[in-house]
Coordinates of C-alpha atoms in Angstrom, one line a residue:
M6 CA 92.0 133.9 97.3
P7 CA 92.9 131.5 100.1
A8 CA 91.9 127.9 99.3
V9 CA 92.8 126.7 102.9
R10 CA 93.2 128.7 106.0
D11 CA 95.0 127.8 109.3
V12 CA 94.7 124.0 108.7
S13 CA 96.5 122.1 111.5
F14 CA 96.5 118.4 112.3
S15 CA 98.9 115.6 113.0
I16 CA 99.3 111.9 112.0
N17 CA 101.2 109.5 114.2
P18 CA 103.1 106.4 112.8
G19 CA 100.6 103.7 111.8
E20 CA 97.6 105.9 112.4
T21 CA 94.7 106.6 110.1
V22 CA 93.4 110.1 109.9
A23 CA 90.3 110.8 107.8
L24 CA 89.9 114.2 106.2
V25 CA 86.2 114.8 105.6
G26 CA 84.3 117.4 103.7
E27 CA 82.4 118.3 100.5
S28 CA 84.1 119.0 97.1
G29 CA 85.7 122.4 97.3
S30 CA 86.3 122.3 101.1
G31 CA 90.1 122.2 100.6
K32 CA 90.8 118.4 101.2
S33 CA 92.7 117.8 97.9
V34 CA 94.6 121.1 98.1
T35 CA 95.9 120.1 101.6
S36 CA 97.1 116.7 100.2
Q37 CA 98.8 118.5 97.2
A38 CA 100.6 120.8 99.6
I39 CA 101.9 117.8 101.6
M40 CA 103.1 116.1 98.4
G41 CA 104.6 119.4 97.0
I42 CA 102.5 119.2 93.9
L43 CA 100.4 122.3 94.1
P44 CA 99.5 123.9 90.8
Q45 CA 101.6 126.8 89.6
S46 CA 98.9 129.3 90.5
A47 CA 99.0 128.2 94.1
S48 CA 101.6 128.7 96.8
I49 CA 101.9 128.2 100.6
T50 CA 101.8 131.6 102.2
S51 CA 102.2 130.6 105.8
G52 CA 102.5 127.6 108.1
E53 CA 104.7 124.4 108.3
I54 CA 104.4 120.8 107.0
L55 CA 106.7 118.9 109.3
F56 CA 107.6 115.4 108.3
A57 CA 109.8 113.1 110.4
D58 CA 111.3 110.8 107.7
P59 CA 112.3 107.4 109.0
N60 CA 114.3 106.8 105.8
N61 CA 116.4 109.8 106.8
G62 CA 117.0 108.8 110.4
G63 CA 113.9 110.5 111.7
V64 CA 115.2 114.0 110.9
V65 CA 112.3 116.5 110.8
I66 CA 111.9 118.2 107.4
D67 CA 109.6 121.2 106.7
I68 CA 108.1 120.3 103.4
A69 CA 106.5 123.7 103.0
A70 CA 110.0 125.4 103.0
L71 CA 111.4 123.1 100.2
D72 CA 111.4 124.1 96.5
P73 CA 108.8 121.9 94.9
D74 CA 111.3 121.1 92.1
S75 CA 114.2 120.4 94.3
K76 CA 116.0 117.0 94.8
D77 CA 115.2 117.1 98.5
I78 CA 111.4 117.0 98.0
R79 CA 111.7 114.5 95.1
K80 CA 113.4 112.1 97.4
I81 CA 110.4 112.3 99.8
R82 CA 107.7 112.4 97.1
G83 CA 107.0 108.8 96.0
G84 CA 109.7 107.4 98.3
S85 CA 108.6 108.3 101.8
I86 CA 105.2 109.8 101.0
S87 CA 102.9 108.4 98.3
I88 CA 99.5 109.3 97.0
I89 CA 96.6 107.4 95.5
F90 CA 94.6 109.7 93.2
Q91 CA 90.8 109.7 92.9
E92 CA 90.5 108.8 89.2
P93 CA 92.9 106.0 88.1
M94 CA 92.1 106.2 84.4
T95 CA 93.2 109.9 84.2
S96 CA 96.1 109.3 86.6
L97 CA 97.6 106.4 84.7
S98 CA 99.5 106.9 81.4
P99 CA 97.6 105.3 78.5
V100 CA 100.7 104.6 76.5
H101 CA 102.8 102.8 79.1
T102 CA 102.3 99.3 80.5
I103 CA 101.2 98.7 84.1
G104 CA 104.6 97.1 84.9
D105 CA 106.6 100.1 83.6
Q106 CA 104.4 102.6 85.5
I107 CA 104.6 100.9 88.8
S108 CA 108.3 100.1 88.6
E109 CA 109.2 103.7 87.7
A110 CA 109.0 104.9 91.3
L111 CA 111.1 102.0 92.4
F112 CA 113.9 102.7 90.0
L113 CA 113.8 106.4 90.9
H114 CA 114.0 106.0 94.6
R115 CA 115.7 102.6 95.2
D116 CA 118.8 101.0 93.8
Y117 CA 117.5 97.9 92.0
S118 CA 118.4 96.3 88.7
Q119 CA 115.8 95.9 85.9
V120 CA 115.3 92.2 86.7
E121 CA 115.0 92.8 90.5
G122 CA 112.7 95.8 90.0
M123 CA 110.3 93.9 87.8
K124 CA 110.3 90.9 90.2
L125 CA 109.4 93.2 93.1
T126 CA 106.7 94.9 90.9
K127 CA 105.2 91.5 90.1
T128 CA 105.2 90.7 93.9
M129 CA 103.4 94.0 94.7
L130 CA 100.8 93.3 92.0
S131 CA 100.2 90.0 93.6
Q132 CA 99.9 91.7 97.1
V133 CA 97.3 94.1 95.8
G134 CA 95.2 91.2 94.5
F135 CA 95.9 91.0 90.7
P136 CA 94.7 87.5 89.6
D137 CA 97.5 87.2 87.1
P138 CA 100.4 89.5 88.1
E139 CA 102.7 88.2 85.3
R140 CA 100.3 89.1 82.6
A141 CA 99.4 92.4 84.3
L142 CA 103.0 93.6 83.9
T143 CA 102.5 93.9 80.1
M144 CA 98.9 95.2 80.1
Y145 CA 97.7 98.7 79.5
P146 CA 95.2 100.7 81.8
F147 CA 92.4 100.5 79.2
E148 CA 92.6 96.7 79.5
L149 CA 91.7 96.7 83.2
S150 CA 88.5 97.2 85.0
G151 CA 87.9 100.1 87.4
G152 CA 88.8 98.0 90.4
L153 CA 92.0 96.7 88.9
R154 CA 93.1 100.2 87.8
Q155 CA 92.6 101.4 91.3
R156 CA 94.7 98.4 92.6
A157 CA 97.4 99.4 90.1
M158 CA 97.4 102.9 91.6
I159 CA 97.7 101.4 95.1
A160 CA 100.6 99.2 93.9
M161 CA 102.3 102.2 92.4
A162 CA 101.9 104.1 95.6
M163 CA 103.1 101.2 97.8
I164 CA 106.0 99.9 95.7
C165 CA 108.6 101.9 97.7
H166 CA 107.0 101.1 101.1
P167 CA 106.2 104.7 102.1
T168 CA 105.8 105.7 105.7
L169 CA 102.8 107.9 104.8
L170 CA 100.1 107.1 102.3
I171 CA 97.6 109.8 101.1
A172 CA 94.5 108.2 99.7
D173 CA 92.4 110.8 97.9
E174 CA 88.9 109.4 97.5
P175 CA 90.4 105.9 96.7
T176 CA 87.0 104.2 96.3
T177 CA 84.7 106.9 94.9
A178 CA 82.4 105.4 92.2
L179 CA 83.6 101.9 92.8
D180 CA 81.2 99.0 93.4
V181 CA 80.6 98.2 97.1
T182 CA 82.3 94.8 96.8
I183 CA 85.4 96.2 95.1
Q184 CA 85.4 99.1 97.5
A185 CA 85.4 96.6 100.5
R186 CA 88.3 94.7 98.9
I187 CA 90.3 97.9 98.3
L188 CA 89.7 99.1 101.9
K189 CA 90.7 95.6 103.2
L190 CA 93.8 95.7 101.1
I191 CA 94.8 99.2 102.4
K192 CA 94.3 98.0 106.0
E193 CA 96.4 94.9 105.5
L194 CA 99.3 96.8 103.8
Q195 CA 99.1 99.4 106.5
A196 CA 99.4 96.8 109.3
E197 CA 102.2 94.9 107.4
L198 CA 104.3 98.0 106.7
G199 CA 103.4 100.1 109.8
M200 CA 102.4 102.9 107.5
A201 CA 100.4 106.1 108.4
L202 CA 97.3 106.8 106.3
L203 CA 95.7 110.1 105.4
L204 CA 92.3 109.1 104.0
I205 CA 90.5 111.9 102.1
T206 CA 86.8 111.1 101.5
H207 CA 83.2 112.3 101.7
D208 CA 81.9 108.8 102.5
L209 CA 81.2 108.7 106.2
G210 CA 80.6 104.9 106.0
V211 CA 84.2 104.4 104.8
V212 CA 85.4 106.8 107.6
A213 CA 83.5 104.7 110.2
N214 CA 85.3 101.6 109.1
M215 CA 88.9 102.9 108.6
A216 CA 89.7 106.0 110.7
D217 CA 91.3 106.4 114.1
K218 CA 90.9 110.2 114.0
V219 CA 88.6 112.5 111.9
V220 CA 89.3 116.0 110.7
V221 CA 86.3 117.8 109.2
M222 CA 86.9 120.6 106.7
Y223 CA 84.4 123.3 105.5
H224 CA 85.2 126.2 103.2
G225 CA 89.0 125.7 103.6
K226 CA 88.9 125.6 107.4
I227 CA 88.9 122.8 110.0
V228 CA 85.6 123.0 111.9
E229 CA 85.9 119.9 114.0
S230 CA 88.4 117.2 114.8
G231 CA 88.9 114.4 117.3
S232 CA 88.8 110.6 117.7
L233 CA 86.4 108.6 115.5
K234 CA 84.2 107.6 118.4
A235 CA 84.0 111.1 119.9
L236 CA 82.9 112.7 116.6
F237 CA 80.5 109.9 115.5
D238 CA 78.9 109.4 118.9
N239 CA 78.6 113.1 119.7
P240 CA 79.2 115.5 116.8
Q241 CA 79.3 119.1 117.8
H242 CA 79.6 121.3 114.7
P243 CA 76.3 121.9 112.7
Y244 CA 78.2 121.0 109.5
L245 CA 79.2 117.5 110.7
K246 CA 75.7 116.9 112.0
A247 CA 74.2 118.0 108.7
L248 CA 76.6 115.6 106.8
M249 CA 75.5 112.7 108.9
K250 CA 71.8 113.4 108.2
A251 CA 72.5 113.5 104.5
V252 CA 73.7 109.9 104.3
P253 CA 71.2 107.3 103.2
R254 CA 70.8 104.6 106.0
F255 CA 69.1 101.2 106.1
D256 CA 67.2 102.0 109.3
M257 CA 65.4 105.1 107.9
E258 CA 61.6 105.4 108.5
P259 CA 59.3 104.9 105.4
D260 CA 58.5 108.6 105.1
E261 CA 61.8 109.9 106.4
R262 CA 63.7 112.3 104.0
L263 CA 67.4 112.9 103.7
T264 CA 68.5 116.3 105.0
P265 CA 71.1 117.9 102.7
V266 CA 73.3 120.7 104.0
R267 CA 71.5 123.0 101.6
E268 CA 68.0 122.1 100.4
I269 CA 66.9 122.7 96.8
E270 CA 64.1 125.1 96.5
Y271 CA 62.2 124.3 93.3
Q272 CA 59.0 125.6 91.7
S273 CA 56.5 123.5 89.8
G274 CA 54.9 124.9 86.7
T275 CA 53.0 123.6 83.8
I276 CA 55.5 120.9 82.8
G277 CA 53.9 117.5 82.8
K278 CA 50.6 118.9 84.1
N279 CA 48.7 118.9 80.7
K280 CA 49.2 115.3 79.9
Q281 CA 46.3 112.8 79.9
P282 CA 45.9 111.3 83.3
W283 CA 46.4 107.5 83.9
T284 CA 43.2 105.6 84.7
E285 CA 42.9 102.5 86.7
Q286 CA 42.2 100.6 83.5
D287 CA 45.5 101.9 82.1
R288 CA 47.4 100.7 85.2
S289 CA 46.1 97.2 84.9
T290 CA 49.0 96.5 82.5
P291 CA 52.6 97.2 83.6
H292 CA 54.1 100.5 82.3
L293 CA 57.1 98.6 80.9
K294 CA 57.4 94.8 80.4
V295 CA 60.8 93.3 79.6
E296 CA 60.6 89.7 78.6
K297 CA 63.6 87.3 78.0
I298 CA 65.9 90.0 76.8
S299 CA 69.4 88.8 75.8
K300 CA 72.4 90.5 74.3
T301 CA 75.4 88.4 73.1
Y302 CA 78.7 89.7 71.7
E303 CA 81.2 87.8 69.7
L304 CA 84.8 88.2 70.9
H305 CA 87.4 87.4 68.2
N306 CA 90.8 86.3 69.1
S307 CA 92.6 87.1 65.9
R308 CA 95.8 85.3 64.8
W309 CA 97.7 85.1 61.5
F310 CA 96.5 81.6 60.9
G311 CA 93.0 81.2 62.1
G312 CA 91.6 82.4 65.4
S313 CA 88.9 81.6 67.9
T314 CA 85.5 83.2 68.7
N315 CA 84.1 83.4 72.2
L316 CA 80.6 84.5 73.1
L317 CA 80.0 87.1 75.8
H318 CA 76.5 87.1 77.3
A319 CA 76.2 90.8 78.4
V320 CA 72.5 90.3 79.2
D321 CA 71.2 86.8 79.6
N322 CA 67.4 86.0 79.5
V323 CA 66.3 89.0 81.7
S324 CA 62.6 89.5 82.5
F325 CA 60.9 92.0 84.7
D326 CA 58.1 94.6 84.7
V327 CA 57.7 98.1 86.0
Q328 CA 54.4 99.5 87.2
Q329 CA 53.2 103.0 86.4
G330 CA 54.5 105.5 89.1
E331 CA 56.9 103.1 90.8
C332 CA 60.7 103.3 91.0
F333 CA 62.3 100.0 90.0
G334 CA 65.9 99.7 91.3
L335 CA 68.5 97.7 89.4
V336 CA 71.7 96.9 91.3
G337 CA 74.9 95.0 90.6
E338 CA 78.6 95.4 90.1
S339 CA 80.1 97.1 87.1
G340 CA 80.0 94.8 84.1
C341 CA 76.9 92.9 85.2
G342 CA 74.8 94.3 82.3
K343 CA 72.8 97.0 83.9
T344 CA 73.7 99.8 81.5
T345 CA 73.5 97.4 78.5
L346 CA 70.0 96.5 79.5
S347 CA 69.0 100.1 79.9
K348 CA 70.3 100.9 76.4
I349 CA 68.3 98.0 75.0
I350 CA 65.2 99.4 76.6
M351 CA 65.9 102.8 75.1
R352 CA 66.5 101.2 71.7
A353 CA 70.1 102.5 71.7
L354 CA 71.2 98.8 71.3
T355 CA 69.4 95.9 69.5
P356 CA 69.0 92.8 71.7
S357 CA 69.9 89.3 70.4
N358 CA 66.4 88.2 71.4
G359 CA 63.5 89.0 73.7
A360 CA 60.5 91.4 73.8
I361 CA 59.9 94.9 75.3
E362 CA 56.3 96.1 75.7
Y363 CA 55.5 99.7 76.7
N364 CA 52.1 100.8 78.0
D365 CA 51.2 104.3 76.7
R366 CA 48.1 104.9 78.8
G367 CA 46.4 101.7 77.7
K368 CA 47.9 101.6 74.2
L369 CA 50.5 98.7 74.1
I370 CA 53.6 99.4 72.0
D371 CA 56.0 96.8 70.8
V372 CA 59.3 98.7 71.4
R373 CA 61.5 96.4 69.3
G374 CA 59.1 96.7 66.3
L375 CA 59.2 100.5 66.2
K376 CA 60.7 102.2 63.1
G377 CA 61.0 105.7 61.5
N378 CA 58.5 108.2 62.8
D379 CA 56.9 105.8 65.3
L380 CA 60.3 105.3 66.9
M381 CA 60.9 109.1 66.9
A382 CA 57.6 109.7 68.6
F383 CA 58.3 107.0 71.2
R384 CA 61.6 108.7 72.2
R385 CA 59.5 111.5 73.8
K386 CA 57.9 109.0 76.2
M387 CA 61.2 107.6 77.7
Q388 CA 64.3 109.6 78.6
F389 CA 67.7 108.9 80.1
I390 CA 69.7 110.6 83.0
F391 CA 73.4 109.8 82.5
Q392 CA 76.0 109.0 85.2
D393 CA 78.5 111.7 84.4
P394 CA 76.9 115.0 83.8
F395 CA 80.1 116.7 82.8
S396 CA 80.7 114.4 79.8
A397 CA 76.9 114.2 79.0
L398 CA 76.6 118.0 78.5
S399 CA 78.2 119.7 75.5
P400 CA 80.9 122.2 76.7
R401 CA 80.2 124.3 73.6
M402 CA 76.5 124.8 74.3
T403 CA 74.8 127.1 76.8
V404 CA 72.4 125.6 79.2
F405 CA 69.6 127.3 77.2
D406 CA 70.7 125.5 74.0
I407 CA 71.1 122.2 75.9
L408 CA 67.6 122.3 77.3
R409 CA 66.1 123.6 74.1
E410 CA 67.7 121.1 71.8
P411 CA 65.3 118.2 72.4
M412 CA 62.4 120.5 71.6
I413 CA 64.0 121.5 68.3
V414 CA 64.8 117.9 67.4
H415 CA 61.2 116.8 68.0
G416 CA 59.6 120.0 66.5
I417 CA 57.9 121.1 69.7
G418 CA 56.7 124.7 69.9
N419 CA 58.2 128.0 68.6
D420 CA 61.0 130.2 69.9
E421 CA 58.8 131.9 72.5
S422 CA 57.3 128.7 73.9
Q423 CA 60.7 127.0 74.0
R424 CA 62.1 129.9 75.9
I425 CA 59.2 129.7 78.4
Q426 CA 59.7 125.9 78.7
T427 CA 63.5 126.2 79.4
T428 CA 62.8 128.8 82.1
E429 CA 60.3 126.5 83.7
L430 CA 62.7 123.5 83.5
M431 CA 65.4 125.5 85.4
R432 CA 62.9 126.4 88.2
L433 CA 61.7 122.8 88.3
V434 CA 65.2 121.6 89.2
G435 CA 66.0 124.4 91.6
L436 CA 68.3 126.5 89.4
D437 CA 68.0 130.2 88.7
P438 CA 66.8 130.9 85.1
R439 CA 69.3 133.8 84.9
F440 CA 72.0 131.0 84.5
L441 CA 70.6 129.9 81.2
N442 CA 73.3 131.7 79.2
R443 CA 76.1 130.0 81.1
Y444 CA 78.1 127.0 80.0
P445 CA 78.3 123.7 81.9
H446 CA 81.8 124.2 83.2
S447 CA 80.6 127.2 85.3
F448 CA 78.4 124.9 87.4
S449 CA 79.2 122.5 90.2
G450 CA 78.8 118.7 89.8
G451 CA 75.4 118.7 91.5
Q452 CA 74.1 121.6 89.5
R453 CA 75.3 119.9 86.2
Q454 CA 73.4 116.8 87.3
R455 CA 70.3 118.9 87.8
I456 CA 70.7 120.3 84.3
G457 CA 70.9 116.7 83.1
I458 CA 67.6 116.0 84.8
A459 CA 66.0 119.1 83.4
R460 CA 67.1 118.1 79.8
A461 CA 65.6 114.6 80.4
L462 CA 62.3 116.3 81.4
A463 CA 62.3 118.7 78.5
L464 CA 60.0 116.4 76.4
E465 CA 57.7 115.7 79.4
P466 CA 58.3 111.9 79.4
D467 CA 56.5 109.4 81.5
L468 CA 59.4 107.1 82.2
L469 CA 63.0 108.0 83.2
I470 CA 66.0 105.7 83.2
C471 CA 68.5 107.0 85.8
D472 CA 71.9 105.4 85.3
E473 CA 74.0 105.9 88.4
P474 CA 72.9 109.6 88.7
V475 CA 74.5 110.2 92.1
S476 CA 77.5 107.8 92.2
A477 CA 80.2 110.5 92.0
L478 CA 78.5 113.2 94.0
D479 CA 79.2 114.3 97.6
V480 CA 76.8 113.0 100.2
S481 CA 75.1 116.3 100.6
I482 CA 74.7 116.9 96.9
Q483 CA 73.6 113.3 96.5
A484 CA 70.9 113.9 99.1
Q485 CA 69.8 117.0 97.2
V486 CA 69.5 115.1 93.9
L487 CA 67.8 112.1 95.4
N488 CA 65.2 114.3 97.2
L489 CA 64.6 116.2 93.9
L490 CA 64.0 112.9 92.0
K491 CA 61.5 111.8 94.7
D492 CA 59.7 115.1 94.6
L493 CA 59.6 115.1 90.8
Q494 CA 58.2 111.6 90.7
E495 CA 55.4 112.5 93.0
E496 CA 54.7 115.9 91.3
L497 CA 54.8 114.6 87.7
G498 CA 53.6 111.0 88.2
L499 CA 56.9 109.7 86.7
T500 CA 58.0 106.1 86.5
Y501 CA 61.7 105.4 87.2
I502 CA 64.2 102.6 86.4
F503 CA 67.0 103.6 88.9
I504 CA 70.4 101.9 88.2
S505 CA 73.0 102.0 91.0
H506 CA 75.6 99.9 92.8
N507 CA 74.9 101.8 96.1
L508 CA 72.4 99.7 98.0
A509 CA 71.7 102.4 100.6
V510 CA 70.7 104.8 97.8
I511 CA 68.5 102.1 96.2
N512 CA 66.9 101.4 99.6
Y513 CA 66.0 105.1 99.9
I514 CA 64.5 105.6 96.5
A515 CA 63.3 102.3 95.0
D516 CA 60.0 100.4 95.5
R517 CA 61.1 97.1 94.0
I518 CA 64.7 95.9 93.4
G519 CA 66.2 93.6 90.8
V520 CA 69.8 92.3 91.5
M521 CA 72.0 91.5 88.5
C522 CA 75.2 89.5 88.2
Q523 CA 77.1 88.5 85.0
G524 CA 74.1 89.5 82.8
K525 CA 71.5 87.5 84.7
L526 CA 68.8 88.7 87.1
V527 CA 69.5 86.6 90.3
E528 CA 66.9 88.1 92.7
L529 CA 63.9 90.4 92.5
A530 CA 61.7 91.6 95.4
P531 CA 60.0 94.6 97.0
R532 CA 62.5 96.8 98.8
E533 CA 61.4 95.8 102.4
E534 CA 61.4 92.1 101.5
L535 CA 64.8 92.2 99.8
F536 CA 66.6 93.9 102.7
A537 CA 64.8 92.0 105.4
N538 CA 65.2 88.6 103.8
P539 CA 67.9 88.4 101.1
I540 CA 68.1 84.9 99.7
H541 CA 70.6 84.7 97.0
P542 CA 74.3 84.5 98.1
Y543 CA 75.3 87.4 95.7
T544 CA 72.6 89.7 97.2
R545 CA 73.9 88.8 100.7
A546 CA 77.5 89.5 99.6
L547 CA 76.5 93.0 98.3
L548 CA 74.7 93.8 101.5
S549 CA 77.6 92.7 103.7
A550 CA 80.0 94.9 101.7
V551 CA 78.1 98.1 102.4
P552 CA 80.0 100.3 104.9
H553 CA 77.6 101.5 107.6
L554 CA 77.7 104.9 109.3
E555 CA 77.0 103.2 112.7
L556 CA 80.2 102.2 114.6
S557 CA 78.2 99.2 116.0
Q558 CA 78.0 97.7 112.5
P559 CA 81.6 97.5 111.2
L560 CA 82.6 95.8 108.0
D561 CA 83.6 92.2 108.4
F562 CA 87.0 92.4 106.6
E563 CA 87.8 88.8 107.4
S564 CA 84.9 87.5 105.3
I565 CA 85.7 89.7 102.3
T566 CA 87.2 87.5 99.6
D567 CA 88.3 88.4 96.0
G568 CA 85.8 87.6 93.3
V569 CA 84.0 84.8 95.1
A570 CA 80.8 86.7 95.5
S571 CA 80.4 87.3 91.8
N572 CA 81.5 83.8 90.6
P573 CA 78.4 81.7 89.9
T574 CA 80.3 78.4 90.1
L575 CA 81.3 79.1 93.7
W576 CA 77.8 80.0 95.0
S577 CA 76.2 77.5 97.4
A578 CA 73.6 75.1 96.3
P579 CA 70.9 75.4 94.9
F580 CA 72.2 78.7 93.4
T581 CA 75.4 77.3 91.9
N582 CA 75.5 77.9 88.1
D583 CA 77.9 75.3 86.7
G584 CA 76.5 75.5 83.1
K585 CA 74.9 72.1 83.4
T586 CA 72.2 72.3 86.0
P587 CA 68.9 73.8 84.6
M588 CA 68.2 77.1 86.3
S589 CA 64.9 78.9 86.8
F590 CA 63.5 82.1 88.3
L591 CA 61.5 80.7 91.2
S592 CA 58.7 82.5 93.0
L593 CA 59.0 82.6 96.8
G594 CA 55.7 84.5 97.3
N595 CA 55.1 88.2 98.1
G596 CA 56.6 89.3 94.8
H597 CA 60.0 87.7 95.8
F598 CA 61.8 85.8 93.0
V599 CA 65.2 84.1 93.1
R600 CA 67.3 82.3 90.4
A601 CA 68.1 78.8 91.5
A602 CA 68.1 75.2 90.3
A603 CA 64.8 74.4 88.6
S604 CA 64.4 71.1 90.5
C605 CA 64.5 72.6 94.0
D606 CA 61.5 73.4 96.2
P607 CA 60.9 77.2 96.5
S608 CA 59.5 76.7 100.0
E609 CA 62.8 75.1 101.2
I610 CA 64.8 78.1 99.8
A611 CA 62.5 80.6 101.5
A612 CA 62.9 78.8 104.8

């Protein structure tokens, strides 16, 4: 079966070509063919891959004609052509240090001594923005954040100064601020080394800010190609037009829907319809009230003789409420405490202090005080949608067993009623009930996420916590899932806490938004108010780092600086948090709150 057919394009020296398309369109297979790393089950049946290698006097070599295991292609691979893989954690060896992994390519392709090689490796780590390159040489991948692991991958690809860099989804699932820094870094290194770049991505915002030319792939074939301006100003192929309509934008009308390439057709049944309705009296109290929640960890630095203990404030004095039927968005970079906070609300973690109050149709429940059967009964009222559906679904269970398991755990119904319920759940998320006997691996990423949503709805909850449910999905599949979540919210009267680092997604789905940084809530406002009038410097930094689809709104790469946005000691007054000045969550009116010095006048901040 052909994975790609008649694919032709060219990349000039110093040029950036973006290869765009959904998962399964053939983008990564094309890059693997160029690198000569196709899996054993694949082979190039026709065509040429012509590479003019400057390291070999500009002699043109047909990579497709070379033996993948030959010395000739090994000289090119890693030396003249390098690749940045999509997932750095699975691409880096867990048992070798960062220094050893990056320098390996240098020692293979260049004639350097051990001392010279490690010195160059340290310099490259500094170039890609490691705060402490000397220490990074001896660190292992698990000790690094996602952004630093991706930088390590870039350093590994760049250490031999290749003439062509292939970047395969280099910023997928990264925070917008880290993504902006990675894109800036690639641009700088490209300009410094005169390197050509093949950028593989499904993020059209990234394409708009990086590419000179665009090549669009669909089902293994190129359906449209041309200059960035020509394709973005006047797309011709229906597939490219559909991709552009599937991307969340900041200028969308209030009732405008995303238009995925393929819309989900779902059928509503009896799920959630037999529950007691909410009255106006019930709604007079927030559905969920989180008050002064904190979670502190002790970090021990063990030594033979004594040691030190540091405190990590993962969540620090966070308070907010969620009204029945609304979608409350929670945004911030990785490590800011969003997921920890959600686990505390779910009672998967115990907070250091604070209170959580849940409104069960007028009956107020102290969530922290629940035990035994009361806690078990409460679990039915609040459910969780995980970020990665592949690891969240058991590979040893059929979809039927996955959807039925919550009902068995909670003793709901008999075999027949459970079978009817699982069938309805499949229809509710737009999947064919005939697939119930399949295993998760036989579904696409978007379908697996819909199975995760169906499982969360199996107990007919009132509140769903959605933890980055679309962060790793293609734009079209993302549009499908976001539209489905909106439809289900309206259909079933659900309340959402939606966690994301993608502000465009939050803008599309949320009613109110809380912004978190380093465990603290720094700003909270209704969606329209937050995007029209962001006050806190961290919120402004997040917004400025979002790549827009419109060519008229390019990223300001000059203003992107490493780590400044998320460093509270470097924020401008009165937002600076130096650990000495008393801080408070000040009301600016219209439901808009911001964390600032307690002594300042809110009216002056709002102005």
